[in-house]
Tab-separated table of C-alpha atoms and ligand atoms in Angstrom:
chain	number	residue	atom	x	y	z
A	16	UNK	CA	26.903	-4.168	11.013
A	17	UNK	CA	28.921	-6.729	9.115
A	18	UNK	CA	26.330	-8.994	8.539
A	19	UNK	CA	22.167	-8.730	7.909
A	20	UNK	CA	19.114	-10.511	6.474
A	21	UNK	CA	16.328	-8.000	5.160
A	22	UNK	CA	13.260	-7.832	2.787
A	23	UNK	CA	13.896	-5.032	0.273
A	24	UNK	CA	12.106	-4.179	-3.182
A	25	UNK	CA	14.104	-4.242	-6.083
A	26	UNK	CA	13.958	-0.702	-7.770
A	27	UNK	CA	16.212	-0.567	-10.281
A	28	UNK	CA	19.399	-2.932	-11.144
A	29	UNK	CA	22.051	-1.839	-13.678
A	30	UNK	CA	25.079	-3.892	-14.974
A	31	UNK	CA	28.597	-3.252	-15.023
A	32	UNK	CA	31.605	-5.837	-16.430
A	33	UNK	CA	29.601	-8.790	-17.638
A	34	UNK	CA	28.129	-10.728	-14.467
A	35	UNK	CA	28.310	-7.988	-11.808
A	36	UNK	CA	25.655	-5.717	-10.834
A	37	UNK	CA	24.281	-2.779	-8.732
A	38	UNK	CA	21.184	-3.066	-7.219
A	39	UNK	CA	18.991	0.050	-5.514
A	40	UNK	CA	16.641	-1.271	-3.065
A	41	UNK	CA	13.805	0.165	-0.109
A	42	UNK	CA	14.430	-1.654	2.351
A	43	UNK	CA	11.675	-0.734	5.634
A	44	UNK	CA	14.787	-0.394	8.093
A	45	UNK	CA	17.294	1.258	6.258
A	46	UNK	CA	15.604	3.328	3.207
A	47	UNK	CA	17.128	3.374	-0.577
A	48	UNK	CA	20.558	1.727	-0.772
A	49	UNK	CA	22.732	-0.105	-2.864
A	50	UNK	CA	24.354	-3.067	-3.187
A	51	UNK	CA	26.479	-5.040	-5.545
A	52	UNK	CA	26.023	-8.539	-6.419
A	53	UNK	CA	29.380	-9.793	-7.484
A	54	UNK	CA	28.337	-12.080	-9.850
A	55	UNK	CA	24.674	-11.914	-10.198
A	56	UNK	CA	24.185	-11.805	-13.420
A	57	UNK	CA	25.341	-15.402	-13.773
A	58	UNK	CA	24.282	-17.028	-10.460
A	59	UNK	CA	21.323	-18.831	-11.008
A	60	UNK	CA	21.659	-20.796	-7.536
A	61	UNK	CA	22.662	-17.417	-5.425
A	62	UNK	CA	19.683	-15.268	-6.859
A	63	UNK	CA	16.664	-17.164	-8.498
A	64	UNK	CA	14.635	-14.953	-10.390
A	65	UNK	CA	15.361	-12.025	-7.651
A	66	UNK	CA	17.375	-8.865	-9.597
A	67	UNK	CA	14.658	-7.588	-11.288
A	68	UNK	CA	12.787	-4.068	-10.879
A	69	UNK	CA	9.263	-4.671	-8.978
A	70	UNK	CA	10.924	-7.872	-6.983
A	71	UNK	CA	10.329	-8.138	-3.018
A	72	UNK	CA	13.196	-10.105	-2.421
A	73	UNK	CA	14.469	-11.761	1.297
A	74	UNK	CA	18.387	-10.452	0.933
A	75	UNK	CA	20.957	-11.686	2.604
A	76	UNK	CA	23.537	-8.670	2.790
A	77	UNK	CA	27.419	-8.563	4.013
A	78	UNK	CA	29.492	-5.103	4.090
A	79	UNK	CA	33.593	-4.885	3.395
A	80	UNK	CA	35.500	-4.991	6.419
A	81	UNK	CA	35.771	-0.944	6.683
A	82	UNK	CA	31.884	-0.555	5.973
A	83	UNK	CA	31.662	1.188	2.593
A	84	UNK	CA	30.444	-1.163	0.468
A	85	UNK	CA	27.311	-3.127	1.018
A	86	UNK	CA	27.197	-6.726	-0.873
A	87	UNK	CA	24.157	-9.016	-1.179
A	88	UNK	CA	25.023	-13.175	-0.516
A	89	UNK	CA	21.981	-14.325	-2.406
A	90	UNK	CA	18.590	-13.841	-2.014
A	91	UNK	CA	14.974	-15.532	-2.119
A	92	UNK	CA	12.039	-14.195	-3.831
A	93	UNK	CA	8.899	-13.455	-2.248
A	94	UNK	CA	6.355	-11.798	-4.620
A	95	UNK	CA	7.224	-10.977	-8.370
A	96	UNK	CA	4.295	-9.015	-8.559
A	97	UNK	CA	3.404	-10.811	-12.214
A	98	UNK	CA	0.061	-9.165	-12.396
A	99	UNK	CA	1.914	-5.778	-12.649
A	100	UNK	CA	4.350	-6.729	-14.864
A	101	UNK	CA	1.633	-8.580	-17.384
A	102	UNK	CA	-0.204	-4.918	-17.859
A	103	UNK	CA	1.065	-2.168	-19.577
A	104	UNK	CA	-0.697	0.463	-17.626
A	105	UNK	CA	-0.219	-0.568	-14.214
A	106	UNK	CA	3.445	-1.277	-15.181
A	107	UNK	CA	4.209	2.260	-16.132
A	108	UNK	CA	2.479	3.344	-13.065
A	109	UNK	CA	4.390	1.005	-10.920
A	110	UNK	CA	7.746	2.172	-12.928
A	111	UNK	CA	6.854	5.735	-12.169
A	112	UNK	CA	6.313	5.188	-8.082
A	113	UNK	CA	9.761	3.499	-7.960
A	114	UNK	CA	11.558	6.187	-9.750
A	115	UNK	CA	9.717	8.520	-7.684
A	116	UNK	CA	11.213	6.244	-4.560
A	117	UNK	CA	14.500	6.607	-5.747
A	118	UNK	CA	14.690	10.249	-6.443
A	119	UNK	CA	13.328	10.536	-2.683
A	120	UNK	CA	16.387	9.031	-1.302
A	121	UNK	CA	14.110	7.913	1.445
A	122	UNK	CA	16.107	8.015	4.552
A	123	UNK	CA	16.505	5.239	7.470
A	124	UNK	CA	13.591	7.443	9.246
A	125	UNK	CA	11.092	7.537	6.949
A	126	UNK	CA	11.375	4.445	5.496
A	127	UNK	CA	8.336	1.713	6.785
A	128	UNK	CA	6.276	3.980	6.138
A	129	UNK	CA	6.736	4.082	2.218
A	130	UNK	CA	7.985	1.095	2.338
A	131	UNK	CA	4.494	-0.458	3.564
A	132	UNK	CA	3.057	2.505	1.068
A	133	UNK	CA	4.777	1.099	-2.042
A	134	UNK	CA	4.077	-2.174	-1.373
A	135	UNK	CA	0.406	-2.323	-0.552
A	136	UNK	CA	-0.007	0.347	-4.089
A	137	UNK	CA	2.163	-2.860	-6.220
A	138	UNK	CA	-0.439	-4.962	-4.244
A	139	UNK	CA	-3.632	-2.762	-5.708
A	140	UNK	CA	-2.045	-2.460	-9.154
A	141	UNK	CA	-2.000	-6.308	-9.330
A	142	UNK	CA	-5.311	-6.323	-10.588
A	143	UNK	CA	-6.624	-3.980	-13.637
A	144	UNK	CA	-8.081	-0.467	-12.516
A	145	UNK	CA	-10.341	1.982	-14.384
A	146	UNK	CA	-8.044	4.835	-13.665
A	147	UNK	CA	-4.624	3.488	-13.102
A	148	UNK	CA	-2.847	7.097	-13.974
A	149	UNK	CA	-4.204	8.723	-10.999
A	150	UNK	CA	-1.931	6.873	-8.799
A	151	UNK	CA	1.344	7.993	-8.980
A	152	UNK	CA	0.037	11.609	-8.126
A	153	UNK	CA	-1.228	10.119	-5.147
A	154	UNK	CA	1.724	8.391	-4.046
A	155	UNK	CA	3.859	10.972	-4.654
A	156	UNK	CA	1.195	13.097	-2.132
A	157	UNK	CA	1.646	10.632	0.568
A	158	UNK	CA	5.365	9.709	0.844
A	159	UNK	CA	5.368	13.972	1.439
A	160	UNK	CA	2.766	13.385	3.727
A	161	UNK	CA	4.864	10.526	5.501
A	162	UNK	CA	8.103	12.165	5.543
A	163	UNK	CA	6.666	14.052	8.465
A	164	UNK	CA	4.985	17.233	6.885
A	165	UNK	CA	1.066	16.704	7.549
A	166	UNK	CA	-1.170	19.836	7.005
A	167	UNK	CA	-4.206	20.498	8.283
A	168	UNK	CA	-6.684	20.688	4.733
A	169	UNK	CA	-9.810	21.160	6.548
A	170	UNK	CA	-9.284	24.363	9.067
A	171	UNK	CA	-7.660	27.327	8.873
A	172	UNK	CA	-4.469	27.102	10.677
A	173	UNK	CA	-4.225	31.117	12.387
A	174	UNK	CA	-7.782	30.841	13.709
A	175	UNK	CA	-8.956	27.289	13.750
A	176	UNK	CA	-11.897	28.383	11.988
A	177	UNK	CA	-13.605	24.886	10.073
A	178	UNK	CA	-13.142	24.927	6.146
A	179	UNK	CA	-16.578	25.211	6.506
A	180	UNK	CA	-17.427	28.794	7.651
A	181	UNK	CA	-14.990	30.727	5.292
A	182	UNK	CA	-14.774	31.198	1.470
A	183	UNK	CA	-11.837	31.578	-0.695
A	184	UNK	CA	-9.613	29.221	1.547
A	185	UNK	CA	-5.513	29.490	0.268
A	186	UNK	CA	-2.896	26.775	0.895
A	187	UNK	CA	0.431	27.978	2.127
A	188	UNK	CA	3.191	25.197	0.848
A	189	UNK	CA	5.927	26.602	2.856
A	190	UNK	CA	4.068	26.672	6.049
A	191	UNK	CA	2.023	23.684	5.159
A	192	UNK	CA	-0.929	25.286	5.828
A	193	UNK	CA	-3.938	26.875	5.003
A	194	UNK	CA	-5.749	30.217	5.958
A	195	UNK	CA	-8.894	31.587	5.749
A	196	UNK	CA	-8.944	35.657	3.973
A	197	UNK	CA	-9.316	37.288	7.827
A	198	UNK	CA	-5.950	35.360	8.480
A	199	UNK	CA	-3.982	35.953	5.183
A	200	UNK	CA	-2.085	39.586	5.669
A	201	UNK	CA	-2.668	41.624	2.006
A	202	UNK	CA	1.846	41.197	2.091
A	203	UNK	CA	1.299	37.246	1.601
A	204	UNK	CA	-1.749	36.644	-0.251
A	205	UNK	CA	0.014	36.431	-3.540
A	206	UNK	CA	1.980	33.998	-2.443
A	207	UNK	CA	-0.684	31.314	-0.992
A	208	UNK	CA	-2.448	28.948	-3.640
A	209	UNK	CA	-6.211	29.438	-4.494
A	210	UNK	CA	-7.829	26.507	-3.648
A	211	UNK	CA	-11.065	25.476	-3.617
A	212	UNK	CA	-12.641	23.420	-0.932
A	213	UNK	CA	-13.229	20.338	-3.041
A	214	UNK	CA	-9.029	20.133	-3.422
A	215	UNK	CA	-8.478	20.491	0.261
A	216	UNK	CA	-10.763	18.170	1.452
A	217	UNK	CA	-9.478	15.238	-1.518
A	218	UNK	CA	-6.105	16.266	0.045
A	219	UNK	CA	-6.926	15.358	3.274
A	220	UNK	CA	-9.138	12.011	1.619
A	221	UNK	CA	-5.405	10.825	0.259
A	222	UNK	CA	-3.665	11.903	3.520
A	223	UNK	CA	-6.342	9.542	5.975
A	224	UNK	CA	-6.986	6.360	2.943
A	225	UNK	CA	-4.881	3.657	2.700
A	226	UNK	CA	-4.047	2.656	-1.272
A	227	UNK	CA	-6.301	-0.406	-1.118
A	228	UNK	CA	-9.184	2.751	-1.068
A	229	UNK	CA	-7.765	5.243	-3.889
A	230	UNK	CA	-10.039	3.540	-6.862
A	231	UNK	CA	-12.828	5.027	-5.123
A	232	UNK	CA	-11.684	8.734	-5.083
A	233	UNK	CA	-12.912	10.779	-8.173
A	234	UNK	CA	-11.886	14.280	-7.877
A	235	UNK	CA	-13.486	16.194	-10.396
A	236	UNK	CA	-12.292	17.639	-13.255
A	237	UNK	CA	-12.835	21.040	-11.721
A	238	UNK	CA	-10.139	20.634	-8.868
A	239	UNK	CA	-7.409	18.468	-10.621
A	240	UNK	CA	-5.617	20.890	-11.476
A	241	UNK	CA	-5.891	22.696	-8.376
A	242	UNK	CA	-5.031	19.367	-6.347
A	243	UNK	CA	-1.879	18.013	-8.577
A	244	UNK	CA	-0.543	22.015	-8.446
A	245	UNK	CA	-0.746	21.410	-4.600
A	246	UNK	CA	0.782	18.396	-4.057
A	247	UNK	CA	3.701	19.001	-6.645
A	248	UNK	CA	4.597	22.468	-4.905
A	249	UNK	CA	4.679	20.639	-2.096
A	250	UNK	CA	6.860	18.343	-2.661
A	251	UNK	CA	9.374	20.508	-4.726
A	252	UNK	CA	9.208	22.870	-1.643
A	253	UNK	CA	9.866	19.670	1.405
A	254	UNK	CA	11.398	17.086	-1.090
A	255	UNK	CA	13.707	19.348	-3.055
A	256	UNK	CA	11.484	17.326	-5.905
A	257	UNK	CA	10.054	18.059	-9.075
A	258	UNK	CA	8.621	16.021	-11.804
A	259	UNK	CA	10.266	16.601	-15.031
A	260	UNK	CA	8.959	14.758	-18.466
A	261	UNK	CA	10.025	11.690	-16.962
A	262	UNK	CA	12.257	11.615	-14.276
A	263	UNK	CA	12.528	13.999	-10.952
A	264	UNK	CA	14.716	15.910	-10.761
A	265	UNK	CA	15.925	17.728	-7.779
A	266	UNK	CA	15.283	21.643	-7.071
B	23	ZN	ZN1	-8.186	32.394	10.130
């Protein structure tokens, strides 16, 4: 397709030469992509207020004759998220979520869900929250689940027993499966992550509730570490990403 118009969330903008920019975008039908805005840093008429991260913009795209490069012709700002920009804590959280989205390299298949999720998170961050710092972890978990990995957290994946009916569950990251002690073979015991019922319930809760409800989730400090480790190991295994002091790296 040589030309199309689509909504896109701006993840990152880089300058090259004096007036030109490249723009990393998340779109609902094409995932994460990069497009060039030639003259974009000078043209107030074609991109009024558009070329900044966090902006939701209706862009008109076109590609060169061989379809190798995408160019942006013009844009209309739809939502600038002023509340996020005006709150330092929320802005930090939002930037973290943008970086993760960029690092995941969201493919067209999973794009719509991730796009919807990220916009809802930004909408949530438009107002001050008691503890916004919890959100990036929850967002990462949900993006992972939306890419097609939806573990059953509330029962044993071997015998089907419900979580209430056994103690000492283990979570197996590779299979995305919880197993009870009778279903875990002794040789694989070491590889299973020790998780409490509370952490598994929190994981299930986050998988099934929309971002607007996330501020209601209180993960008890005792299970916070388990919850976080389960999410991060799941991400590392299934999405090939690890959070490493301020940026995501491929593992
Ligand atoms: Zn079992």
